[in-house]
Amino acid sequence: MAIGVLSLLGFQLIDSAFIARLGTASLAAQSFTFPLSFLIIGVQVGMGIAIAALISRALGAGETYRARRLGSLVLLAGTLVIALLSLLLWWAQAPIFLRLGAAQESLALIRDYWGPQLVAAWLGALLYFGYSLFRAHGNTRLPGTLMVVTSLANLVLDPLLIFGIGDWPGLGLAGAPWATVLAFLLGLVMLGARLSGRGWLSANGLREEARQSLKPFLGIAGPAMIGQLMPPLAAMLAISVVARLGESEVAAWGLISRLETVSLMAVLAMTMSLPPWLGRCYGAGDWPQVHRLMRLALRVTVVWQLALGLALALAAPWVAAALAGTAEVRSDLSVLVRFLPPSYAALGVCMLVVSAGNALGWPLRAMMMSSARLFAFYLPCLGLGAWLGGLTGLALGAAVGNLLAGLGAWGLLRRTLASPRRQAI
């Protein structure tokens, strides 16, 4: 699963690296779309967390037929919800991007990219719901494999569609999302072929199941979605702060955002693969196993992320040279890489605690922790740093915010698991 997540996030970073070769304006245009793309991802992840938790609990309790009905419901509901959200974001794009700080002359460039990107986001959501179904049944190998396949397909198609081949000049900025559309279509065909015949879906009794499961689904999905929507909202506020510093700073911020997701691939893999196992332990009342799983996950996160973050910080000039297309963006990106990656160890701790909370029956605490991470720690420190010291202050402030959030999440987890009921065998 970790390899699959790395490949999926890696092709997003490669997307940005290719686009950087088109110029600072194109990279900045793509960067302005990141918060809205994260908004769609937040909704789909919130729904995926809820359905994976409910299906894994049903399987842990031996309710096989109910698990099948739940699988069918999430595929139908998720398809509709993400489609409606994508249409809304297309309709309201101009006022949203202007509010984020985009210049009026940049809107045409953003519009060329945003249309196919919304199609890619919808197809990616369908893939994600399918992955959630496999993960709920304990199969993380197929989702990881399909992530690698779609990433490789995108890697091949990206330069062809962006820069063209032979006499064909390519699509420019719009070529990147169209490459993703084709890659995700390939993934959906392969996913559908593997899903057929497994007996994980059922059309019988869906109406009654929807009525029965709506309350527990919303009880998990509501807080989970709100928690997942906090990052895109924070990203919108953050990029509006960065936009005041200049276009090259926006472009560098877009690249560090992509680098952040790639460097957190091990944590993201655990947030996807750990909840189904925690959900089964929760359904069986096996709290000692929950303690063991969380200790192992937190140790791996801290050691790996800290080592990777320090390595990236030391190699900041070379990392920036490999990703950025102009000298100005390279200089700005180098500053960000020196400060932010080491702080992702603390950020990873917070992400794991929030993910575990949704699987273990405390979605409200998880939502509150996610909100506190962003609005009590990250954004205030980032804004204060930018006000005091420009881009360098902004990077240092964001790193301090991540550190405070990780410490807060660790304290919350210790207090929650210390409950006598959660210590019992």
PDB file of C-alpha atoms in Angstrom, residues 266-385:
ATOM      1  CA  ALA A 266       4.137   6.193   4.622  1.00  0.00           C
ATOM      2  CA  VAL A 267       1.763   8.025   6.960  1.00  0.00           C
ATOM      3  CA  LEU A 268      -0.930   8.287   4.298  1.00  0.00           C
ATOM      4  CA  ALA A 269      -0.600   4.570   3.595  1.00  0.00           C
ATOM      5  CA  MET A 270      -1.099   3.841   7.294  1.00  0.00           C
ATOM      6  CA  THR A 271      -4.115   6.156   7.541  1.00  0.00           C
ATOM      7  CA  MET A 272      -5.710   4.076   4.763  1.00  0.00           C
ATOM      8  CA  SER A 273      -4.648   0.579   5.847  1.00  0.00           C
ATOM      9  CA  LEU A 274      -4.755   0.910   9.652  1.00  0.00           C
ATOM     10  CA  PRO A 275      -8.433   1.945  10.221  1.00  0.00           C
ATOM     11  CA  PRO A 276      -9.976  -1.311   8.890  1.00  0.00           C
ATOM     12  CA  TRP A 277      -7.835  -3.323  11.330  1.00  0.00           C
ATOM     13  CA  LEU A 278      -8.624  -0.927  14.162  1.00  0.00           C
ATOM     14  CA  GLY A 279     -12.314  -1.156  13.229  1.00  0.00           C
ATOM     15  CA  ARG A 280     -12.241  -4.940  13.500  1.00  0.00           C
ATOM     16  CA  CYS A 281     -10.515  -4.721  16.897  1.00  0.00           C
ATOM     17  CA  TYR A 282     -13.143  -2.189  17.965  1.00  0.00           C
ATOM     18  CA  GLY A 283     -15.954  -4.500  16.840  1.00  0.00           C
ATOM     19  CA  ALA A 284     -14.392  -7.416  18.731  1.00  0.00           C
ATOM     20  CA  GLY A 285     -13.540  -5.349  21.841  1.00  0.00           C
ATOM     21  CA  ASP A 286      -9.818  -6.172  21.523  1.00  0.00           C
ATOM     22  CA  TRP A 287      -8.328  -2.998  23.045  1.00  0.00           C
ATOM     23  CA  PRO A 288      -4.862  -4.451  23.849  1.00  0.00           C
ATOM     24  CA  GLN A 289      -4.371  -5.049  20.118  1.00  0.00           C
ATOM     25  CA  VAL A 290      -5.431  -1.435  19.455  1.00  0.00           C
ATOM     26  CA  HIS A 291      -2.698  -0.262  21.851  1.00  0.00           C
ATOM     27  CA  ARG A 292      -0.082  -2.402  20.106  1.00  0.00           C
ATOM     28  CA  LEU A 293      -1.072  -1.233  16.625  1.00  0.00           C
ATOM     29  CA  MET A 294      -1.013   2.440  17.588  1.00  0.00           C
ATOM     30  CA  ARG A 295       2.372   2.197  19.340  1.00  0.00           C
ATOM     31  CA  LEU A 296       3.929   0.560  16.292  1.00  0.00           C
ATOM     32  CA  ALA A 297       2.385   3.051  13.853  1.00  0.00           C
ATOM     33  CA  LEU A 298       3.513   6.076  15.876  1.00  0.00           C
ATOM     34  CA  ARG A 299       7.097   4.804  16.239  1.00  0.00           C
ATOM     35  CA  VAL A 300       7.406   4.128  12.523  1.00  0.00           C
ATOM     36  CA  THR A 301       5.961   7.555  11.721  1.00  0.00           C
ATOM     37  CA  VAL A 302       8.280   9.561  13.965  1.00  0.00           C
ATOM     38  CA  VAL A 303      11.500   7.733  13.042  1.00  0.00           C
ATOM     39  CA  TRP A 304      10.847   7.611   9.286  1.00  0.00           C
ATOM     40  CA  GLN A 305       9.501  11.141   8.868  1.00  0.00           C
ATOM     41  CA  LEU A 306      12.213  12.734  10.961  1.00  0.00           C
ATOM     42  CA  ALA A 307      14.992  10.950   9.050  1.00  0.00           C
ATOM     43  CA  LEU A 308      13.431  11.799   5.669  1.00  0.00           C
ATOM     44  CA  GLY A 309      12.727  15.392   6.675  1.00  0.00           C
ATOM     45  CA  LEU A 310      16.299  16.039   7.785  1.00  0.00           C
ATOM     46  CA  ALA A 311      17.654  14.479   4.576  1.00  0.00           C
ATOM     47  CA  LEU A 312      15.421  16.721   2.435  1.00  0.00           C
ATOM     48  CA  ALA A 313      16.393  19.797   4.454  1.00  0.00           C
ATOM     49  CA  LEU A 314      20.093  19.099   3.932  1.00  0.00           C
ATOM     50  CA  ALA A 315      19.527  18.544   0.207  1.00  0.00           C
ATOM     51  CA  ALA A 316      17.235  21.587  -0.186  1.00  0.00           C
ATOM     52  CA  PRO A 317      19.171  23.329  -3.023  1.00  0.00           C
ATOM     53  CA  TRP A 318      19.300  20.149  -5.115  1.00  0.00           C
ATOM     54  CA  VAL A 319      15.629  19.299  -4.451  1.00  0.00           C
ATOM     55  CA  ALA A 320      14.613  22.803  -5.515  1.00  0.00           C
ATOM     56  CA  ALA A 321      16.763  22.609  -8.654  1.00  0.00           C
ATOM     57  CA  ALA A 322      15.122  19.313  -9.651  1.00  0.00           C
ATOM     58  CA  LEU A 323      11.540  20.587  -9.224  1.00  0.00           C
ATOM     59  CA  ALA A 324      11.506  24.304 -10.063  1.00  0.00           C
ATOM     60  CA  GLY A 325      11.771  25.766 -13.545  1.00  0.00           C
ATOM     61  CA  THR A 326      13.113  29.272 -12.829  1.00  0.00           C
ATOM     62  CA  ALA A 327      15.847  30.640 -10.565  1.00  0.00           C
ATOM     63  CA  GLU A 328      13.409  32.728  -8.516  1.00  0.00           C
ATOM     64  CA  VAL A 329      11.113  29.786  -7.790  1.00  0.00           C
ATOM     65  CA  ARG A 330      14.130  27.581  -7.001  1.00  0.00           C
ATOM     66  CA  SER A 331      15.331  30.084  -4.395  1.00  0.00           C
ATOM     67  CA  ASP A 332      11.907  30.322  -2.739  1.00  0.00           C
ATOM     68  CA  LEU A 333      11.384  26.560  -2.787  1.00  0.00           C
ATOM     69  CA  SER A 334      14.805  25.956  -1.226  1.00  0.00           C
ATOM     70  CA  VAL A 335      13.807  28.100   1.760  1.00  0.00           C
ATOM     71  CA  LEU A 336      10.585  26.140   2.255  1.00  0.00           C
ATOM     72  CA  VAL A 337      12.317  22.756   1.989  1.00  0.00           C
ATOM     73  CA  ARG A 338      14.843  23.705   4.682  1.00  0.00           C
ATOM     74  CA  PHE A 339      12.154  24.315   7.305  1.00  0.00           C
ATOM     75  CA  LEU A 340       9.025  22.264   6.560  1.00  0.00           C
ATOM     76  CA  PRO A 341       9.927  18.564   5.901  1.00  0.00           C
ATOM     77  CA  PRO A 342      11.460  17.909   9.379  1.00  0.00           C
ATOM     78  CA  SER A 343       8.193  19.083  10.968  1.00  0.00           C
ATOM     79  CA  TYR A 344       6.204  16.430   9.066  1.00  0.00           C
ATOM     80  CA  ALA A 345       7.107  13.888  11.776  1.00  0.00           C
ATOM     81  CA  ALA A 346       4.818  15.771  14.165  1.00  0.00           C
ATOM     82  CA  LEU A 347       2.234  16.284  11.425  1.00  0.00           C
ATOM     83  CA  GLY A 348       2.225  12.525  10.775  1.00  0.00           C
ATOM     84  CA  VAL A 349       1.463  11.825  14.445  1.00  0.00           C
ATOM     85  CA  CYS A 350      -1.543  14.127  14.244  1.00  0.00           C
ATOM     86  CA  MET A 351      -2.784  12.504  11.027  1.00  0.00           C
ATOM     87  CA  LEU A 352      -2.584   9.007  12.552  1.00  0.00           C
ATOM     88  CA  VAL A 353      -4.472  10.054  15.686  1.00  0.00           C
ATOM     89  CA  VAL A 354      -7.255  11.648  13.637  1.00  0.00           C
ATOM     90  CA  SER A 355      -7.526   8.576  11.392  1.00  0.00           C
ATOM     91  CA  ALA A 356      -7.605   6.216  14.383  1.00  0.00           C
ATOM     92  CA  GLY A 357     -10.259   8.301  16.109  1.00  0.00           C
ATOM     93  CA  ASN A 358     -12.680   7.816  13.240  1.00  0.00           C
ATOM     94  CA  ALA A 359     -12.180   4.036  13.307  1.00  0.00           C
ATOM     95  CA  LEU A 360     -12.369   3.650  17.087  1.00  0.00           C
ATOM     96  CA  GLY A 361     -15.629   5.438  17.806  1.00  0.00           C
ATOM     97  CA  TRP A 362     -14.472   8.971  18.688  1.00  0.00           C
ATOM     98  CA  PRO A 363     -15.127  10.904  15.466  1.00  0.00           C
ATOM     99  CA  LEU A 364     -15.940  14.145  17.305  1.00  0.00           C
ATOM    100  CA  ARG A 365     -12.598  14.134  19.098  1.00  0.00           C
ATOM    101  CA  ALA A 366     -10.869  13.419  15.795  1.00  0.00           C
ATOM    102  CA  MET A 367     -12.696  16.337  14.173  1.00  0.00           C
ATOM    103  CA  MET A 368     -11.780  18.669  17.032  1.00  0.00           C
ATOM    104  CA  MET A 369      -8.129  17.585  16.838  1.00  0.00           C
ATOM    105  CA  SER A 370      -8.064  18.182  13.090  1.00  0.00           C
ATOM    106  CA  SER A 371      -9.604  21.629  13.558  1.00  0.00           C
ATOM    107  CA  ALA A 372      -7.192  22.514  16.355  1.00  0.00           C
ATOM    108  CA  ARG A 373      -4.208  21.428  14.251  1.00  0.00           C
ATOM    109  CA  LEU A 374      -5.090  23.851  11.517  1.00  0.00           C
ATOM    110  CA  PHE A 375      -6.805  26.775  13.184  1.00  0.00           C
ATOM    111  CA  ALA A 376      -5.224  26.818  16.635  1.00  0.00           C
ATOM    112  CA  PHE A 377      -1.660  25.874  15.662  1.00  0.00           C
ATOM    113  CA  TYR A 378      -0.811  25.881  11.933  1.00  0.00           C
ATOM    114  CA  LEU A 379      -2.521  28.965  10.486  1.00  0.00           C
ATOM    115  CA  PRO A 380      -1.815  31.366  13.388  1.00  0.00           C
ATOM    116  CA  CYS A 381       1.874  30.388  13.393  1.00  0.00           C
ATOM    117  CA  LEU A 382       2.069  30.609   9.582  1.00  0.00           C
ATOM    118  CA  GLY A 383       0.384  34.019   9.451  1.00  0.00           C
ATOM    119  CA  LEU A 384       2.486  35.421  12.282  1.00  0.00           C
ATOM    120  CA  GLY A 385       5.663  34.116  10.657  1.00  0.00           C
TER     121      GLY A 385
END
